[in-house]
mmCIF file of C-alpha atoms in Angstrom:
data_model
loop_
_atom_site.group_PDB
_atom_site.id
_atom_site.type_symbol
_atom_site.label_atom_id
_atom_site.label_comp_id
_atom_site.label_asym_id
_atom_site.label_seq_id
_atom_site.Cartn_x
_atom_site.Cartn_y
_atom_site.Cartn_z
ATOM 1 C CA MET H 1 21.841 53.435 -33.967
ATOM 2 C CA LYS H 2 19.590 53.168 -36.991
ATOM 3 C CA ILE H 3 15.787 53.501 -36.237
ATOM 4 C CA LEU H 4 12.946 52.423 -38.450
ATOM 5 C CA VAL H 5 9.827 54.427 -38.222
ATOM 6 C CA LEU H 6 6.517 52.844 -39.408
ATOM 7 C CA ASN H 7 3.349 54.634 -39.671
ATOM 8 C CA CYS H 8 0.522 52.183 -40.620
ATOM 9 C CA GLY H 9 -2.730 53.079 -42.107
ATOM 10 C CA SER H 10 -5.726 50.777 -42.777
ATOM 11 C CA SER H 11 -4.260 50.100 -46.235
ATOM 12 C CA SER H 12 -1.004 51.867 -46.381
ATOM 13 C CA LEU H 13 2.460 51.848 -44.531
ATOM 14 C CA LYS H 14 4.819 54.775 -44.535
ATOM 15 C CA TYR H 15 8.361 54.389 -43.323
ATOM 16 C CA GLN H 16 11.595 56.083 -42.674
ATOM 17 C CA LEU H 17 15.118 54.697 -41.742
ATOM 18 C CA ILE H 18 16.807 57.262 -39.721
ATOM 19 C CA ASP H 19 20.528 57.277 -38.691
ATOM 20 C CA MET H 20 20.305 58.615 -35.256
ATOM 21 C CA GLU H 21 24.009 59.514 -35.326
ATOM 22 C CA ASP H 22 23.183 62.817 -37.189
ATOM 23 C CA GLU H 23 19.350 62.333 -37.720
ATOM 24 C CA SER H 24 19.646 61.910 -41.437
ATOM 25 C CA VAL H 25 17.137 59.952 -43.399
ATOM 26 C CA LEU H 26 18.828 57.028 -45.041
ATOM 27 C CA ALA H 27 15.600 55.807 -46.969
ATOM 28 C CA LYS H 28 11.874 56.476 -46.800
ATOM 29 C CA GLY H 29 8.840 55.038 -48.745
ATOM 30 C CA LEU H 30 5.290 54.145 -48.889
ATOM 31 C CA CYS H 31 3.404 50.742 -49.264
ATOM 32 C CA GLU H 32 -0.130 51.685 -50.603
ATOM 33 C CA ARG H 33 -3.375 49.614 -51.312
ATOM 34 C CA ILE H 34 -2.371 46.872 -48.804
ATOM 35 C CA GLY H 35 -5.065 44.275 -49.150
ATOM 36 C CA ILE H 36 -6.528 45.811 -52.401
ATOM 37 C CA GLU H 37 -5.678 45.180 -56.018
ATOM 38 C CA GLY H 38 -2.933 47.279 -57.398
ATOM 39 C CA SER H 39 -0.531 47.193 -54.443
ATOM 40 C CA LYS H 40 2.463 49.249 -54.823
ATOM 41 C CA LEU H 41 5.668 49.870 -52.966
ATOM 42 C CA THR H 42 7.647 53.239 -53.470
ATOM 43 C CA HIS H 43 11.044 53.282 -52.152
ATOM 44 C CA LYS H 44 13.278 56.500 -52.038
ATOM 45 C CA VAL H 45 17.056 56.964 -51.249
ATOM 46 C CA PRO H 46 18.597 60.287 -51.312
ATOM 47 C CA GLY H 47 20.851 60.736 -54.423
ATOM 48 C CA LYS H 48 19.356 57.528 -56.106
ATOM 49 C CA ASP H 49 16.442 57.037 -58.476
ATOM 50 C CA ASP H 50 13.204 56.118 -56.797
ATOM 51 C CA PHE H 51 12.533 52.223 -56.588
ATOM 52 C CA GLU H 52 8.987 51.200 -57.415
ATOM 53 C CA LEU H 53 7.518 47.669 -57.082
ATOM 54 C CA GLU H 54 3.894 46.623 -57.954
ATOM 55 C CA THR H 55 3.233 43.422 -56.169
ATOM 56 C CA ALA H 56 0.453 41.779 -54.104
ATOM 57 C CA MET H 57 0.286 42.701 -50.540
ATOM 58 C CA PRO H 58 -2.520 40.889 -48.969
ATOM 59 C CA ASP H 59 -1.703 42.147 -45.425
ATOM 60 C CA HIS H 60 0.518 44.326 -43.488
ATOM 61 C CA ALA H 61 2.879 41.383 -42.706
ATOM 62 C CA LYS H 62 3.681 41.208 -46.277
ATOM 63 C CA ALA H 63 4.190 44.945 -46.596
ATOM 64 C CA VAL H 64 6.590 44.890 -43.781
ATOM 65 C CA GLN H 65 8.641 42.144 -45.408
ATOM 66 C CA LEU H 66 8.707 44.039 -48.511
ATOM 67 C CA VAL H 67 10.009 47.211 -46.716
ATOM 68 C CA PHE H 68 12.871 45.143 -45.040
ATOM 69 C CA ASP H 69 13.601 43.583 -48.457
ATOM 70 C CA ALA H 70 13.981 47.113 -49.997
ATOM 71 C CA LEU H 71 16.118 48.344 -47.237
ATOM 72 C CA THR H 72 18.691 45.464 -47.623
ATOM 73 C CA ASP H 73 18.502 45.106 -51.258
ATOM 74 C CA LYS H 74 21.988 45.161 -53.096
ATOM 75 C CA GLU H 75 20.975 47.669 -55.606
ATOM 76 C CA HIS H 76 18.569 50.246 -53.903
ATOM 77 C CA GLY H 77 19.213 49.194 -50.245
ATOM 78 C CA VAL H 78 21.022 51.096 -47.628
ATOM 79 C CA ILE H 79 21.978 48.450 -45.110
ATOM 80 C CA ALA H 80 23.390 45.009 -45.421
ATOM 81 C CA SER H 81 21.197 43.416 -42.772
ATOM 82 C CA VAL H 82 18.100 43.988 -40.636
ATOM 83 C CA ASP H 83 20.593 43.411 -37.763
ATOM 84 C CA GLU H 84 21.688 47.158 -38.426
ATOM 85 C CA ILE H 85 18.330 48.405 -37.294
ATOM 86 C CA GLY H 86 18.370 49.050 -33.668
ATOM 87 C CA ALA H 87 14.661 49.391 -32.931
ATOM 88 C CA ILE H 88 11.195 50.116 -34.528
ATOM 89 C CA GLY H 89 9.261 53.154 -33.784
ATOM 90 C CA HIS H 90 5.387 52.837 -34.416
ATOM 91 C CA ARG H 91 3.080 55.858 -34.491
ATOM 92 C CA VAL H 92 0.061 54.705 -32.584
ATOM 93 C CA LEU H 93 -3.175 57.071 -32.635
ATOM 94 C CA HIS H 94 -4.777 56.319 -29.137
ATOM 95 C CA GLY H 95 -3.488 55.017 -25.850
ATOM 96 C CA GLY H 96 -6.669 56.053 -24.020
ATOM 97 C CA PRO H 97 -6.193 56.954 -20.343
ATOM 98 C CA LYS H 98 -3.742 53.978 -19.559
ATOM 99 C CA LEU H 99 -0.967 54.565 -21.924
ATOM 100 C CA THR H 100 0.173 58.200 -21.382
ATOM 101 C CA GLU H 101 3.677 58.131 -22.702
ATOM 102 C CA SER H 102 5.862 56.459 -25.402
ATOM 103 C CA CYS H 103 6.667 52.699 -24.218
ATOM 104 C CA ILE H 104 8.243 49.488 -25.393
ATOM 105 C CA VAL H 105 5.542 47.439 -26.768
ATOM 106 C CA ASP H 106 4.808 44.123 -24.618
ATOM 107 C CA GLU H 107 1.782 42.169 -24.456
ATOM 108 C CA HIS H 108 0.094 44.637 -21.907
ATOM 109 C CA VAL H 109 0.737 47.505 -24.276
ATOM 110 C CA LYS H 110 -0.809 45.481 -27.059
ATOM 111 C CA LYS H 111 -3.967 44.683 -25.044
ATOM 112 C CA VAL H 112 -4.469 48.375 -24.239
ATOM 113 C CA ILE H 113 -3.987 49.494 -27.858
ATOM 114 C CA ARG H 114 -6.527 46.815 -28.700
ATOM 115 C CA ASP H 115 -8.957 48.078 -26.013
ATOM 116 C CA CYS H 116 -8.783 51.475 -27.558
ATOM 117 C CA PHE H 117 -10.033 50.368 -30.884
ATOM 118 C CA ASP H 118 -13.394 52.047 -30.235
ATOM 119 C CA LEU H 119 -11.628 55.314 -29.553
ATOM 120 C CA GLY H 120 -9.549 55.069 -32.759
ATOM 121 C CA PRO H 121 -11.525 52.741 -35.130
ATOM 122 C CA LEU H 122 -9.640 53.806 -38.272
ATOM 123 C CA HIS H 123 -6.018 53.907 -36.849
ATOM 124 C CA ASN H 124 -5.615 51.801 -33.799
ATOM 125 C CA PRO H 125 -6.434 48.329 -35.445
ATOM 126 C CA ALA H 126 -3.908 49.186 -38.399
ATOM 127 C CA ASN H 127 -1.181 50.522 -35.625
ATOM 128 C CA LEU H 128 -1.385 47.264 -34.006
ATOM 129 C CA THR H 129 -1.372 45.129 -37.220
ATOM 130 C CA GLY H 130 1.776 46.891 -37.997
ATOM 131 C CA ILE H 131 3.380 46.095 -34.737
ATOM 132 C CA GLU H 132 2.503 42.448 -34.809
ATOM 133 C CA ALA H 133 3.662 42.384 -38.434
ATOM 134 C CA CYS H 134 7.175 43.403 -37.396
ATOM 135 C CA GLU H 135 7.033 40.867 -34.436
ATOM 136 C CA LYS H 136 6.547 38.274 -36.994
ATOM 137 C CA VAL H 137 9.060 39.370 -39.684
ATOM 138 C CA VAL H 138 11.818 40.402 -37.313
ATOM 139 C CA PRO H 139 11.164 38.434 -34.109
ATOM 140 C CA GLY H 140 13.203 39.841 -30.968
ATOM 141 C CA LYS H 141 13.546 43.235 -32.426
ATOM 142 C CA LYS H 142 12.382 45.993 -30.068
ATOM 143 C CA ASN H 143 9.136 47.839 -31.002
ATOM 144 C CA VAL H 144 8.352 51.100 -29.243
ATOM 145 C CA ALA H 145 4.590 52.609 -29.466
ATOM 146 C CA VAL H 146 4.770 56.401 -29.710
ATOM 147 C CA PHE H 147 1.205 57.761 -29.047
ATOM 148 C CA ASP H 148 -0.525 60.719 -30.943
ATOM 149 C CA THR H 149 -2.360 61.411 -27.651
ATOM 150 C CA THR H 150 0.581 61.800 -25.395
ATOM 151 C CA PHE H 151 0.951 65.667 -25.797
ATOM 152 C CA GLY H 152 -2.622 66.019 -24.584
ATOM 153 C CA MET H 153 -2.116 63.865 -21.532
ATOM 154 C CA SER H 154 -0.509 66.591 -19.729
ATOM 155 C CA LEU H 155 -3.587 68.972 -20.020
ATOM 156 C CA PRO H 156 -5.047 70.170 -16.545
ATOM 157 C CA GLU H 157 -8.314 68.620 -15.495
ATOM 158 C CA LYS H 158 -10.117 71.935 -16.329
ATOM 159 C CA ALA H 159 -9.001 71.532 -19.813
ATOM 160 C CA TYR H 160 -9.692 67.821 -20.484
ATOM 161 C CA TYR H 161 -13.002 67.112 -18.844
ATOM 162 C CA TYR H 162 -16.105 67.483 -20.743
ATOM 163 C CA ALA H 163 -19.125 69.065 -18.927
ATOM 164 C CA ILE H 164 -21.123 65.735 -18.953
ATOM 165 C CA PRO H 165 -21.729 63.363 -16.137
ATOM 166 C CA THR H 166 -18.374 62.167 -14.812
ATOM 167 C CA GLU H 167 -19.453 58.515 -14.978
ATOM 168 C CA TYR H 168 -18.983 58.457 -18.675
ATOM 169 C CA TYR H 169 -15.332 59.423 -17.988
ATOM 170 C CA GLU H 170 -15.030 56.714 -15.195
ATOM 171 C CA LYS H 171 -16.664 53.975 -17.501
ATOM 172 C CA TYR H 172 -15.406 54.878 -20.897
ATOM 173 C CA GLY H 173 -12.561 57.089 -20.509
ATOM 174 C CA ILE H 174 -14.558 60.082 -22.281
ATOM 175 C CA ARG H 175 -12.493 63.128 -22.041
ATOM 176 C CA ARG H 176 -10.372 65.468 -24.462
ATOM 177 C CA TYR H 177 -7.267 63.690 -25.620
ATOM 178 C CA GLY H 178 -5.943 65.764 -28.689
ATOM 179 C CA PHE H 179 -4.186 64.423 -31.724
ATOM 180 C CA HIS H 180 -1.282 65.549 -33.957
ATOM 181 C CA GLY H 181 0.541 65.058 -30.625
ATOM 182 C CA THR H 182 3.815 64.050 -32.015
ATOM 183 C CA SER H 183 3.754 67.211 -34.282
ATOM 184 C CA HIS H 184 2.779 69.456 -31.312
ATOM 185 C CA THR H 185 5.601 68.049 -29.157
ATOM 186 C CA PHE H 186 8.228 68.461 -31.842
ATOM 187 C CA VAL H 187 7.157 71.744 -33.150
ATOM 188 C CA SER H 188 6.709 73.362 -29.731
ATOM 189 C CA HIS H 189 10.033 72.299 -28.541
ATOM 190 C CA GLU H 190 11.772 73.211 -31.947
ATOM 191 C CA THR H 191 10.033 76.793 -31.598
ATOM 192 C CA ILE H 192 11.634 77.360 -28.254
ATOM 193 C CA LYS H 193 15.069 76.167 -29.477
ATOM 194 C CA PHE H 194 14.928 78.090 -32.894
ATOM 195 C CA GLY H 195 13.488 81.303 -31.224
ATOM 196 C CA HIS H 196 16.039 81.007 -28.003
ATOM 197 C CA LEU H 197 13.131 81.156 -25.795
ATOM 198 C CA ASP H 198 12.840 80.247 -22.072
ATOM 199 C CA PRO H 199 12.799 76.444 -22.192
ATOM 200 C CA GLU H 200 10.760 76.455 -18.914
ATOM 201 C CA LYS H 201 8.457 79.225 -19.154
ATOM 202 C CA ALA H 202 7.996 80.026 -22.900
ATOM 203 C CA LYS H 203 4.189 80.183 -23.772
ATOM 204 C CA VAL H 204 3.950 78.905 -27.427
ATOM 205 C CA ILE H 205 0.799 78.427 -29.662
ATOM 206 C CA VAL H 206 1.442 75.949 -32.461
ATOM 207 C CA CYS H 207 -0.918 76.048 -35.388
ATOM 208 C CA HIS H 208 -0.804 72.634 -37.252
ATOM 209 C CA LEU H 209 -2.681 73.696 -40.362
ATOM 210 C CA GLY H 210 -3.344 71.109 -43.037
ATOM 211 C CA ASN H 211 -6.168 68.753 -44.347
ATOM 212 C CA GLY H 212 -6.154 67.774 -40.564
ATOM 213 C CA ALA H 213 -5.772 70.760 -38.534
ATOM 214 C CA SER H 214 -5.267 71.607 -34.708
ATOM 215 C CA ILE H 215 -3.946 74.119 -32.492
ATOM 216 C CA SER H 216 -2.095 73.572 -29.235
ATOM 217 C CA ALA H 217 -1.024 75.665 -26.149
ATOM 218 C CA SER H 218 2.130 74.985 -24.192
ATOM 219 C CA ILE H 219 4.278 76.321 -21.511
ATOM 220 C CA GLY H 220 7.802 75.144 -21.501
ATOM 221 C CA GLY H 221 7.134 72.585 -24.329
ATOM 222 C CA LYS H 222 4.234 70.872 -22.000
ATOM 223 C CA GLY H 223 0.800 70.883 -23.422
ATOM 224 C CA VAL H 224 -1.854 72.903 -21.522
ATOM 225 C CA ASP H 225 -4.480 72.738 -24.111
ATOM 226 C CA THR H 226 -5.339 71.508 -27.647
ATOM 227 C CA SER H 227 -8.184 71.927 -29.987
ATOM 228 C CA MET H 228 -8.886 68.302 -30.841
ATOM 229 C CA GLY H 229 -10.892 66.315 -28.404
ATOM 230 C CA LEU H 230 -12.042 62.635 -27.759
ATOM 231 C CA THR H 231 -11.524 62.285 -31.466
ATOM 232 C CA PRO H 232 -10.000 64.361 -34.197
ATOM 233 C CA LEU H 233 -13.332 65.878 -35.055
ATOM 234 C CA GLU H 234 -13.354 68.585 -32.510
ATOM 235 C CA GLY H 235 -11.859 72.015 -33.082
ATOM 236 C CA LEU H 236 -10.693 73.607 -36.333
ATOM 237 C CA ILE H 237 -12.636 73.419 -39.545
ATOM 238 C CA MET H 238 -10.448 71.027 -41.797
ATOM 239 C CA GLY H 239 -10.355 69.490 -45.171
ATOM 240 C CA THR H 240 -13.358 67.168 -44.657
ATOM 241 C CA ARG H 241 -13.975 67.614 -40.941
ATOM 242 C CA SER H 242 -16.492 70.160 -39.547
ATOM 243 C CA GLY H 243 -14.615 70.869 -36.287
ATOM 244 C CA ASP H 244 -16.727 72.505 -33.482
ATOM 245 C CA VAL H 245 -20.461 72.016 -34.103
ATOM 246 C CA ASP H 246 -23.481 72.185 -31.757
ATOM 247 C CA ALA H 247 -24.124 68.568 -30.697
ATOM 248 C CA ALA H 248 -27.811 68.937 -31.393
ATOM 249 C CA VAL H 249 -26.942 69.462 -35.237
ATOM 250 C CA VAL H 250 -26.318 65.525 -35.252
ATOM 251 C CA GLN H 251 -29.719 64.779 -33.736
ATOM 252 C CA PHE H 252 -31.568 67.509 -36.188
ATOM 253 C CA ILE H 253 -30.144 65.915 -39.360
ATOM 254 C CA CYS H 254 -30.798 62.358 -38.036
ATOM 255 C CA ASN H 255 -34.482 63.292 -37.584
ATOM 256 C CA HIS H 256 -34.891 65.317 -40.660
ATOM 257 C CA GLU H 257 -32.852 63.122 -43.035
ATOM 258 C CA HIS H 258 -33.660 59.665 -41.605
ATOM 259 C CA LYS H 259 -30.134 58.909 -40.865
ATOM 260 C CA THR H 260 -28.294 57.105 -38.173
ATOM 261 C CA VAL H 261 -25.781 58.659 -35.800
ATOM 262 C CA ASP H 262 -23.100 56.904 -37.519
ATOM 263 C CA GLU H 263 -24.167 58.145 -40.893
ATOM 264 C CA VAL H 264 -24.247 61.702 -39.602
ATOM 265 C CA LEU H 265 -20.771 61.286 -37.937
ATOM 266 C CA ASN H 266 -19.438 60.056 -41.298
ATOM 267 C CA ILE H 267 -20.820 63.100 -42.880
ATOM 268 C CA LEU H 268 -19.122 65.377 -40.349
ATOM 269 C CA ASN H 269 -15.831 63.511 -40.518
ATOM 270 C CA LYS H 270 -15.550 62.971 -44.288
ATOM 271 C CA LYS H 271 -18.138 65.267 -46.108
ATOM 272 C CA SER H 272 -17.910 68.546 -44.204
ATOM 273 C CA GLY H 273 -15.031 71.159 -43.576
ATOM 274 C CA VAL H 274 -13.912 73.181 -46.598
ATOM 275 C CA LEU H 275 -15.253 70.488 -48.762
ATOM 276 C CA GLY H 276 -18.698 70.574 -47.474
ATOM 277 C CA MET H 277 -18.814 74.463 -47.270
ATOM 278 C CA SER H 278 -17.233 75.156 -50.783
ATOM 279 C CA GLY H 279 -18.633 72.147 -52.528
ATOM 280 C CA VAL H 280 -15.161 72.185 -54.520
ATOM 281 C CA SER H 281 -12.578 70.100 -52.756
ATOM 282 C CA SER H 282 -10.969 69.227 -49.464
ATOM 283 C CA ASP H 283 -7.589 70.432 -50.920
ATOM 284 C CA PHE H 284 -7.107 74.059 -49.692
ATOM 285 C CA ARG H 285 -5.137 74.795 -53.086
ATOM 286 C CA ASP H 286 -8.379 73.977 -55.035
ATOM 287 C CA VAL H 287 -10.425 75.847 -52.844
ATOM 288 C CA GLU H 288 -8.167 78.975 -53.145
ATOM 289 C CA LYS H 289 -8.227 78.817 -56.886
ATOM 290 C CA ALA H 290 -12.174 78.568 -56.811
ATOM 291 C CA ALA H 291 -12.231 81.550 -54.500
ATOM 292 C CA GLU H 292 -9.973 83.698 -56.824
ATOM 293 C CA GLU H 293 -12.385 82.765 -59.872
ATOM 294 C CA GLY H 294 -15.180 84.103 -57.803
ATOM 295 C CA ASN H 295 -16.761 81.133 -55.998
ATOM 296 C CA HIS H 296 -18.412 82.674 -53.143
ATOM 297 C CA MET H 297 -18.705 79.753 -50.853
ATOM 298 C CA ALA H 298 -15.077 78.846 -51.552
ATOM 299 C CA GLU H 299 -14.136 82.238 -50.283
ATOM 300 C CA VAL H 300 -16.488 81.966 -47.139
ATOM 301 C CA ALA H 301 -14.949 78.420 -46.411
ATOM 302 C CA LEU H 302 -11.414 79.822 -46.484
ATOM 303 C CA ASP H 303 -12.538 82.923 -44.226
ATOM 304 C CA ALA H 304 -14.307 80.537 -41.934
ATOM 305 C CA PHE H 305 -11.040 78.375 -41.614
ATOM 306 C CA ARG H 306 -8.774 81.398 -40.885
ATOM 307 C CA TYR H 307 -11.470 82.800 -38.372
ATOM 308 C CA ARG H 308 -11.595 79.549 -36.506
ATOM 309 C CA VAL H 309 -7.760 79.585 -36.163
ATOM 310 C CA ALA H 310 -7.710 83.045 -34.960
ATOM 311 C CA LYS H 311 -10.470 82.346 -32.250
ATOM 312 C CA TYR H 312 -8.495 79.441 -31.045
ATOM 313 C CA ILE H 313 -5.283 81.464 -30.885
ATOM 314 C CA GLY H 314 -7.118 84.197 -28.881
ATOM 315 C CA ALA H 315 -8.438 81.694 -26.561
ATOM 316 C CA TYR H 316 -5.157 80.165 -25.864
ATOM 317 C CA ALA H 317 -3.473 83.387 -25.372
ATOM 318 C CA ALA H 318 -6.118 84.126 -22.572
ATOM 319 C CA ALA H 319 -5.672 80.638 -21.207
ATOM 320 C CA MET H 320 -1.997 81.178 -20.684
ATOM 321 C CA ASN H 321 -2.240 84.745 -19.732
ATOM 322 C CA GLY H 322 -0.050 85.712 -22.609
ATOM 323 C CA VAL H 323 1.803 84.177 -25.634
ATOM 324 C CA ASP H 324 5.594 84.556 -26.574
ATOM 325 C CA ALA H 325 5.524 82.744 -29.880
ATOM 326 C CA ILE H 326 3.085 81.419 -32.619
ATOM 327 C CA ALA H 327 4.305 78.701 -34.801
ATOM 328 C CA PHE H 328 2.740 77.714 -38.204
ATOM 329 C CA THR H 329 3.286 74.231 -39.267
ATOM 330 C CA ALA H 330 1.921 71.294 -41.692
ATOM 331 C CA GLY H 331 0.850 71.496 -45.219
ATOM 332 C CA VAL H 332 -1.033 74.643 -45.280
ATOM 333 C CA GLY H 333 0.939 76.233 -42.264
ATOM 334 C CA GLU H 334 4.375 75.651 -43.878
ATOM 335 C CA ASN H 335 3.457 76.476 -47.461
ATOM 336 C CA ASP H 336 0.792 78.933 -47.658
ATOM 337 C CA LYS H 337 2.050 82.430 -46.990
ATOM 338 C CA LYS H 338 -1.287 84.055 -47.680
ATOM 339 C CA THR H 339 -3.017 82.328 -45.017
ATOM 340 C CA ARG H 340 -0.329 82.926 -42.505
ATOM 341 C CA LYS H 341 -0.390 86.613 -43.413
ATOM 342 C CA LEU H 342 -4.199 86.947 -43.245
ATOM 343 C CA ILE H 343 -4.624 85.254 -39.946
ATOM 344 C CA VAL H 344 -2.072 87.676 -38.452
ATOM 345 C CA GLU H 345 -3.132 90.890 -40.027
ATOM 346 C CA GLN H 346 -6.979 90.395 -39.662
ATOM 347 C CA TYR H 347 -7.061 89.076 -36.236
ATOM 348 C CA LEU H 348 -3.856 89.262 -34.217
ATOM 349 C CA GLY H 349 -3.239 93.065 -34.066
ATOM 350 C CA TYR H 350 -4.449 93.206 -30.543
ATOM 351 C CA LEU H 351 -1.490 90.985 -29.514
ATOM 352 C CA GLY H 352 0.812 93.352 -31.128
ATOM 353 C CA ALA H 353 1.697 90.588 -33.692
ATOM 354 C CA LYS H 354 3.082 91.852 -36.962
ATOM 355 C CA ILE H 355 4.295 89.785 -40.020
ATOM 356 C CA ASP H 356 7.178 90.973 -42.174
ATOM 357 C CA ASP H 357 6.043 90.163 -45.797
ATOM 358 C CA LYS H 358 9.784 89.444 -46.869
ATOM 359 C CA ARG H 359 10.636 87.115 -44.041
ATOM 360 C CA ASN H 360 7.066 85.426 -44.757
ATOM 361 C CA ASP H 361 7.931 84.718 -48.259
ATOM 362 C CA VAL H 362 9.332 81.293 -47.456
ATOM 363 C CA ARG H 363 8.163 77.652 -47.635
ATOM 364 C CA GLY H 364 9.062 74.449 -45.616
ATOM 365 C CA LYS H 365 12.044 75.561 -43.635
ATOM 366 C CA GLU H 366 12.483 77.159 -40.184
ATOM 367 C CA ALA H 367 12.076 80.904 -40.233
ATOM 368 C CA LEU H 368 11.338 83.949 -38.243
ATOM 369 C CA ILE H 369 8.383 85.497 -40.056
ATOM 370 C CA SER H 370 7.596 88.549 -37.642
ATOM 371 C CA SER H 371 8.904 91.947 -37.930
ATOM 372 C CA ASP H 372 11.550 93.288 -35.387
ATOM 373 C CA ASP H 373 8.840 95.353 -33.764
ATOM 374 C CA SER H 374 6.289 92.560 -33.264
ATOM 375 C CA LYS H 375 5.419 92.079 -29.700
ATOM 376 C CA VAL H 376 4.778 88.144 -30.257
ATOM 377 C CA LYS H 377 7.413 86.152 -32.207
ATOM 378 C CA LEU H 378 5.994 84.352 -35.406
ATOM 379 C CA PHE H 379 7.745 81.375 -36.707
ATOM 380 C CA LEU H 380 7.439 78.727 -39.465
ATOM 381 C CA ILE H 381 8.473 75.461 -38.069
ATOM 382 C CA PRO H 382 8.353 72.576 -40.388
ATOM 383 C CA THR H 383 7.001 69.387 -38.459
ATOM 384 C CA ASN H 384 8.768 66.203 -38.598
ATOM 385 C CA GLU H 385 6.766 63.506 -36.603
ATOM 386 C CA GLU H 386 8.989 60.714 -37.837
ATOM 387 C CA LEU H 387 12.051 62.320 -36.243
ATOM 388 C CA ALA H 388 10.034 62.845 -33.078
ATOM 389 C CA ILE H 389 9.058 59.129 -32.996
ATOM 390 C CA ALA H 390 12.617 58.138 -33.742
ATOM 391 C CA ARG H 391 14.053 60.199 -30.957
ATOM 392 C CA ASP H 392 11.440 58.851 -28.432
ATOM 393 C CA THR H 393 12.410 55.205 -29.543
ATOM 394 C CA LEU H 394 16.185 55.794 -29.175
ATOM 395 C CA ARG H 395 15.628 57.305 -25.630
ATOM 396 C CA LEU H 396 13.519 54.144 -24.635
ATOM 397 C CA VAL H 397 15.784 51.524 -26.115
ATOM 398 C CA GLU H 398 18.946 53.013 -24.591
ATOM 399 C CA ALA H 399 17.442 53.595 -21.115
#
């Protein structure tokens, strides 16, 4: 079966068509600037030149139609008809407390996604728009919602409750949900498989390190804790997000800068992190270059980022009473050998973790990067959220 995976943002649509017989990517692409002047589709097929089309995309329905047109085009397409697509899998950010697992979309599912707009104001509306666009363009085709929060829904109560009056959980569902869930699910299971670990008992910490960053702890692939919370703001220092801060910081800035809570949260989400600390960029490569050139605050920002990662690893090793493997993934985790090396060598010696410089000299492919005498196995495991979504979609439509 061929599965189409869609990831809709507010003004973008990423897609992959995957042949589930061998899990190969037949085509992938991006529609950008949807609803904005200068809309563009970039369509990629392995072994062929990229196809680019600049045309108006007033809404996601038009973008979805262009995707199906590109996939079935005689010159750069890969299927003869949309009938060859068995189902469509959608990344959906938030299912709240009601939708805890991937599911086939129906009117109830759409209502819950809509009810969660206030929990995921940037993503959920776009995710629902993508689903409804597919229903309009290819009516009758099964759509599957795969939630970014599913991994965090297996957390025990001691991990997901905030120490605030429980009425706010009962009224509004305020709890720790966690995000990057499809990535953490995929990487934790791939770590167990690649490392030949016990599929029932393996204690794995996954470090999803990129412009958005989070860490998870799992036992046998089942999440027991994760660093993001009600929103993706909690946890690690990120490209533009502050991560953990004293909640009173918001009040303090509001009072002294005469800003609203929404304005301060915008600062914490979009103007903080390594960007805010360094004053240079949200791109870790730019910050590293500035640090190498003597920019002190760029160096501090990177030190703080690595320090926060190490603190969470330590916390999760304690929470699980041990750790068998630590996996690095996502943009920084997969491609920055220096960051991996410094995190391990500066902070993880007490765990008996040792990195092998030769093995660590690798990017973007599955690899053991720890030395033979390391007491904790260290891995590089590239994430593949699209494949994780496709697998869930296939499982549900074949059930």
